[in-house]
Coordinates of C-alpha atoms in Angstrom, one line a residue:
M1 CA -63.2 31.3 -20.2
P2 CA -63.2 35.4 -19.6
F3 CA -62.5 37.1 -23.1
V4 CA -62.7 40.5 -24.1
T5 CA -63.8 40.8 -27.8
V6 CA -61.7 43.7 -29.6
D7 CA -62.9 45.8 -32.3
D8 CA -62.7 43.5 -35.0
G9 CA -64.4 40.2 -33.1
A10 CA -61.6 38.8 -32.3
R11 CA -61.9 38.0 -28.8
I12 CA -58.7 37.8 -26.4
Y13 CA -58.1 35.5 -23.3
Y14 CA -57.3 36.9 -19.7
K15 CA -56.4 35.5 -17.1
D16 CA -57.7 38.0 -13.4
W17 CA -56.5 37.0 -9.7
G18 CA -56.6 38.9 -7.0
I19 CA -58.8 41.3 -6.7
D20 CA -57.3 43.7 -3.7
G21 CA -53.5 44.8 -4.3
S22 CA -52.2 47.3 -7.4
P23 CA -52.7 45.4 -10.4
V24 CA -49.7 43.6 -12.3
V25 CA -50.3 43.1 -16.5
L26 CA -48.1 40.1 -17.6
G27 CA -47.0 39.6 -21.0
H28 CA -46.3 36.4 -22.4
G29 CA -43.0 35.1 -24.9
W30 CA -43.6 34.2 -28.2
P31 CA -45.2 31.2 -29.0
L32 CA -46.3 30.3 -26.0
N33 CA -48.7 31.5 -23.8
S34 CA -49.6 33.6 -20.3
D35 CA -50.2 29.8 -19.2
A36 CA -46.3 30.6 -18.8
W37 CA -46.1 33.6 -16.5
E38 CA -48.3 31.6 -13.4
A39 CA -45.4 30.8 -11.5
A40 CA -45.5 35.1 -11.1
A41 CA -49.4 35.6 -11.3
L42 CA -49.6 33.2 -8.1
F43 CA -46.6 34.4 -6.6
L44 CA -48.2 37.6 -7.5
A45 CA -51.7 37.3 -6.9
E46 CA -51.0 35.5 -3.1
H47 CA -48.9 38.7 -2.0
G48 CA -51.6 41.4 -2.4
H49 CA -51.6 41.7 -5.8
R50 CA -54.1 41.7 -8.8
A51 CA -52.1 39.9 -11.6
V52 CA -53.2 39.7 -14.9
A53 CA -52.3 37.9 -18.0
H54 CA -54.1 37.3 -21.3
D55 CA -52.9 35.3 -24.0
R56 CA -51.8 37.1 -27.4
R57 CA -54.0 37.4 -30.1
G58 CA -52.8 34.1 -32.5
H59 CA -51.3 32.5 -29.0
G60 CA -53.9 30.2 -26.7
R61 CA -57.2 30.9 -26.5
S62 CA -57.5 33.8 -27.9
S63 CA -58.5 33.6 -31.4
Q64 CA -56.6 32.9 -34.3
T65 CA -57.0 35.1 -36.6
W66 CA -55.2 36.1 -39.9
H67 CA -54.9 40.0 -39.9
G68 CA -53.5 41.5 -36.9
N69 CA -50.6 39.8 -36.2
E70 CA -48.0 42.9 -35.4
M71 CA -47.3 44.7 -32.4
D72 CA -49.4 47.8 -33.5
T73 CA -52.9 45.4 -33.4
Y74 CA -51.2 43.6 -30.2
A75 CA -51.1 46.9 -27.8
D76 CA -54.4 47.8 -29.7
D77 CA -55.8 44.9 -27.9
L78 CA -53.8 44.8 -24.5
A79 CA -55.1 48.3 -24.4
T80 CA -59.0 46.6 -24.7
V81 CA -57.9 44.2 -22.3
I82 CA -57.2 47.3 -20.1
E83 CA -59.4 49.3 -21.2
T84 CA -62.2 46.6 -20.0
L85 CA -60.2 45.7 -16.6
D86 CA -60.9 49.3 -16.1
L87 CA -57.7 49.4 -14.5
S88 CA -55.6 52.2 -13.7
D89 CA -51.8 52.6 -11.3
I90 CA -51.0 49.2 -13.7
T91 CA -46.9 47.9 -13.0
L92 CA -46.6 46.7 -17.1
V93 CA -44.4 43.5 -17.7
G94 CA -43.5 42.0 -20.8
H95 CA -41.3 38.9 -20.8
S96 CA -39.2 38.6 -24.5
T97 CA -42.4 39.5 -27.3
G98 CA -44.3 40.8 -24.7
G99 CA -42.3 43.2 -23.5
G100 CA -42.4 44.4 -27.4
E101 CA -45.9 44.3 -26.8
A102 CA -46.0 47.1 -24.0
V103 CA -43.7 49.4 -25.2
R104 CA -45.7 49.1 -28.2
Y105 CA -48.6 49.7 -26.3
L106 CA -46.7 52.9 -24.5
A107 CA -45.9 54.7 -27.6
R108 CA -49.9 53.8 -29.3
H109 CA -51.7 54.8 -25.7
G110 CA -50.0 56.7 -23.6
S111 CA -48.4 55.7 -19.5
A112 CA -52.2 57.1 -18.1
R113 CA -52.8 53.9 -17.3
V114 CA -49.7 52.6 -15.9
A115 CA -47.2 53.3 -13.1
R116 CA -44.3 51.5 -14.0
L117 CA -42.6 49.6 -16.7
V118 CA -40.0 45.8 -16.3
L119 CA -38.4 43.8 -19.3
V120 CA -37.1 41.1 -19.1
S121 CA -35.2 39.2 -21.5
A122 CA -37.7 42.0 -23.9
V123 CA -36.7 42.1 -27.6
P124 CA -36.6 45.2 -28.1
P125 CA -34.5 47.5 -28.6
Y126 CA -34.1 45.8 -32.0
M127 CA -33.3 42.4 -33.6
L128 CA -32.7 42.6 -36.2
R129 CA -29.4 43.3 -38.4
A130 CA -29.6 47.1 -40.8
D131 CA -27.2 49.7 -41.2
D132 CA -28.3 51.8 -38.5
N133 CA -28.4 48.5 -36.5
P134 CA -25.3 46.6 -37.2
D135 CA -25.0 44.4 -33.0
G136 CA -28.2 43.2 -33.9
I137 CA -28.9 39.4 -35.0
P138 CA -28.9 38.7 -39.0
A139 CA -32.1 38.0 -40.9
E140 CA -30.2 34.9 -41.1
V141 CA -30.9 33.7 -38.0
F142 CA -35.0 34.4 -38.0
D143 CA -35.0 33.0 -41.0
A144 CA -34.3 29.9 -40.5
L145 CA -36.9 29.7 -37.9
R146 CA -39.7 30.0 -40.3
S147 CA -38.6 27.7 -42.2
G148 CA -38.6 25.5 -39.0
E149 CA -42.0 26.4 -38.8
L150 CA -43.0 25.7 -42.0
A151 CA -41.6 22.1 -42.1
D152 CA -41.9 21.4 -38.8
R153 CA -42.9 22.9 -36.1
S154 CA -43.5 21.1 -33.5
Q155 CA -40.3 19.7 -34.0
L156 CA -38.3 23.2 -33.6
Y157 CA -40.6 23.9 -30.8
R158 CA -38.4 20.6 -29.0
D159 CA -35.1 21.8 -30.2
L160 CA -36.1 25.0 -28.3
A161 CA -36.6 23.7 -25.2
D162 CA -33.8 22.1 -24.8
G163 CA -31.9 24.8 -26.5
P164 CA -31.9 28.1 -26.4
F165 CA -34.7 28.9 -24.9
F166 CA -32.8 27.6 -22.1
N167 CA -30.0 27.1 -22.4
H168 CA -29.6 23.1 -21.2
D169 CA -26.3 23.4 -22.7
R170 CA -24.9 24.3 -20.0
A171 CA -27.5 23.6 -17.6
P172 CA -30.4 20.6 -16.2
V173 CA -33.2 22.3 -16.5
D174 CA -36.0 20.1 -15.1
Q175 CA -38.2 17.8 -18.0
G176 CA -40.7 19.7 -17.2
F177 CA -40.1 23.3 -18.1
R178 CA -39.1 22.3 -21.7
D179 CA -42.1 20.2 -22.2
A180 CA -44.7 22.7 -20.7
F181 CA -42.9 25.4 -23.9
W182 CA -43.8 22.5 -26.3
A183 CA -47.0 22.3 -25.1
Q184 CA -47.7 25.7 -24.6
S185 CA -46.5 26.4 -28.3
L186 CA -48.4 23.5 -29.6
G187 CA -51.6 26.2 -28.7
C188 CA -50.2 28.9 -31.2
G189 CA -51.9 29.2 -34.2
H190 CA -49.6 28.5 -37.4
R191 CA -49.9 31.2 -39.3
A192 CA -49.7 33.3 -35.7
A193 CA -46.6 31.9 -34.6
Y194 CA -44.6 31.8 -38.5
E195 CA -46.1 35.4 -38.9
C196 CA -45.6 36.5 -34.6
I197 CA -41.5 35.8 -35.6
A198 CA -41.1 39.6 -38.1
A199 CA -43.7 41.0 -35.6
F200 CA -40.4 39.8 -32.3
S201 CA -37.2 40.1 -35.6
A202 CA -38.2 43.0 -37.9
T203 CA -40.3 45.1 -35.7
D204 CA -38.1 48.7 -34.7
F205 CA -39.0 49.4 -31.1
R206 CA -36.1 52.1 -30.3
P207 CA -38.8 55.3 -30.9
D208 CA -41.0 53.5 -28.3
L209 CA -38.7 53.1 -25.7
A210 CA -37.7 57.3 -26.1
A211 CA -41.5 58.0 -26.1
I212 CA -40.9 55.9 -21.8
D213 CA -42.2 58.3 -19.7
V214 CA -43.0 56.0 -16.0
P215 CA -39.6 54.1 -13.9
T216 CA -38.7 51.3 -15.8
L217 CA -36.6 47.5 -14.6
V218 CA -34.8 46.1 -17.0
I219 CA -34.1 42.3 -16.5
H220 CA -32.3 40.2 -18.6
G221 CA -29.5 37.0 -18.2
D222 CA -26.0 37.9 -19.5
A223 CA -25.2 33.6 -20.9
D224 CA -28.9 34.8 -23.3
Q225 CA -29.2 32.9 -26.4
I226 CA -32.2 33.6 -27.7
V227 CA -31.9 38.3 -27.3
P228 CA -28.6 38.7 -26.5
L229 CA -28.2 40.7 -23.4
D230 CA -25.6 44.2 -25.4
V231 CA -28.8 43.1 -28.2
G232 CA -31.4 44.3 -25.6
G233 CA -31.7 45.3 -21.7
R234 CA -28.4 46.8 -22.1
R235 CA -29.1 48.1 -25.8
T236 CA -33.0 49.8 -23.9
A237 CA -32.1 50.5 -20.2
E238 CA -29.2 52.7 -22.5
L239 CA -33.0 54.1 -24.6
V240 CA -35.3 54.6 -21.1
D241 CA -34.3 57.2 -19.0
G242 CA -33.8 56.6 -15.9
A243 CA -33.8 52.4 -16.3
V244 CA -32.5 50.8 -13.0
L245 CA -30.8 47.7 -16.0
S246 CA -30.3 43.6 -13.3
V247 CA -27.7 41.6 -14.9
Y248 CA -28.2 37.6 -14.1
E249 CA -25.0 36.5 -14.1
G250 CA -25.6 33.1 -16.8
G251 CA -29.0 33.8 -16.2
A252 CA -31.6 32.1 -19.7
H253 CA -33.6 34.0 -22.2
G254 CA -36.5 32.1 -19.9
L255 CA -35.8 33.6 -16.1
P256 CA -39.8 33.5 -15.7
D257 CA -39.1 29.2 -15.0
T258 CA -35.1 29.2 -14.8
S259 CA -34.4 32.2 -12.1
R260 CA -38.4 32.2 -11.1
E261 CA -37.4 33.0 -7.1
R262 CA -34.9 36.7 -7.8
L263 CA -37.5 37.0 -10.9
H264 CA -40.5 37.1 -8.4
D265 CA -38.6 38.7 -5.8
D266 CA -37.6 41.2 -7.6
L267 CA -41.0 41.9 -9.1
L268 CA -42.4 41.8 -5.9
A269 CA -40.1 44.5 -4.9
F270 CA -40.8 47.3 -7.7
V271 CA -44.5 47.2 -7.6
E272 CA -43.7 48.1 -4.5
G273 CA -40.7 50.1 -5.0
R274 CA -38.5 49.5 -2.0
P275 CA -35.1 46.9 -2.4
S276 CA -34.7 43.7 -3.7
R277 CA -33.8 40.4 -1.0
T278 CA -32.7 38.5 -3.1
N279 CA -30.7 40.7 -6.1
T280 CA -28.5 43.1 -5.3
Q281 CA -28.4 44.8 -8.6
F282 CA -31.7 46.0 -8.4
R283 CA -33.0 49.2 -6.5
P284 CA -36.0 51.6 -6.8
P285 CA -36.8 53.8 -8.9
S286 CA -36.8 57.5 -5.8
T287 CA -39.7 58.6 -7.1
T288 CA -42.6 57.7 -9.6
K289 CA -43.9 59.3 -13.3
D290 CA -45.6 62.4 -10.7
G291 CA -42.8 63.1 -8.6
K292 CA -45.1 61.6 -5.9
G293 CA -42.5 59.0 -4.6
T294 CA -43.2 55.0 -4.7
P295 CA -46.4 53.9 -3.5

């Protein structure tokens, strides 16, 4: 299996599908791994693009390190993957926690290699309720998540898969999606999963978002029960200059599974700078960050 080794010796697993087109780098949610993006990666590779997806440290097949289970290190690991593969003109895509990872990467490493950003059900700008973030989610919610992780994480992942991740109380969701969520989640290291709860909930990405200088598409379901639209996508779109917000009506948190066709078409259209076939809200940015027009 392919790995890159980062500065502290951790090994980061990655997939690299397709070889000719412009690269799309896909970051996954907690506590999943790059398999969560395999349908999108296959779709993009079959449509002429290079799809790269990595397992965040502590998750999936990457090293289960004791240290570094926080956003700065996640972003630095992503930078090592990008630099080792010598990727450029990247469309950087992040789902949920992967969205925070992508935003922190841009803040720490700049956009020299990145042409576009897509945030899907993403955790920025700031999930935790605070004096300067009164509409955030109360700390007790994340404390309960940590307690569930310590008490019986297998059951916690079952409950998430059968409940809020896919909005299973609102519409039937295939058993296969729920089983895949549970299986991937158990592949995450226990400490990594525990520490990552703090990373995605208590990291303030507002300064990072203010520095984003690439065309940005924000995709969020208006029925997201993990990261509510008004906590995540809508506020992010307000903070990123020129960002386009696409709201999926009735959309759950797990959009890569529950809204595959629409999401895949939107990703492909954004990468190729053309209108989406399935999403009338989506429009491509008129220029790239250097003002040369969409490729």
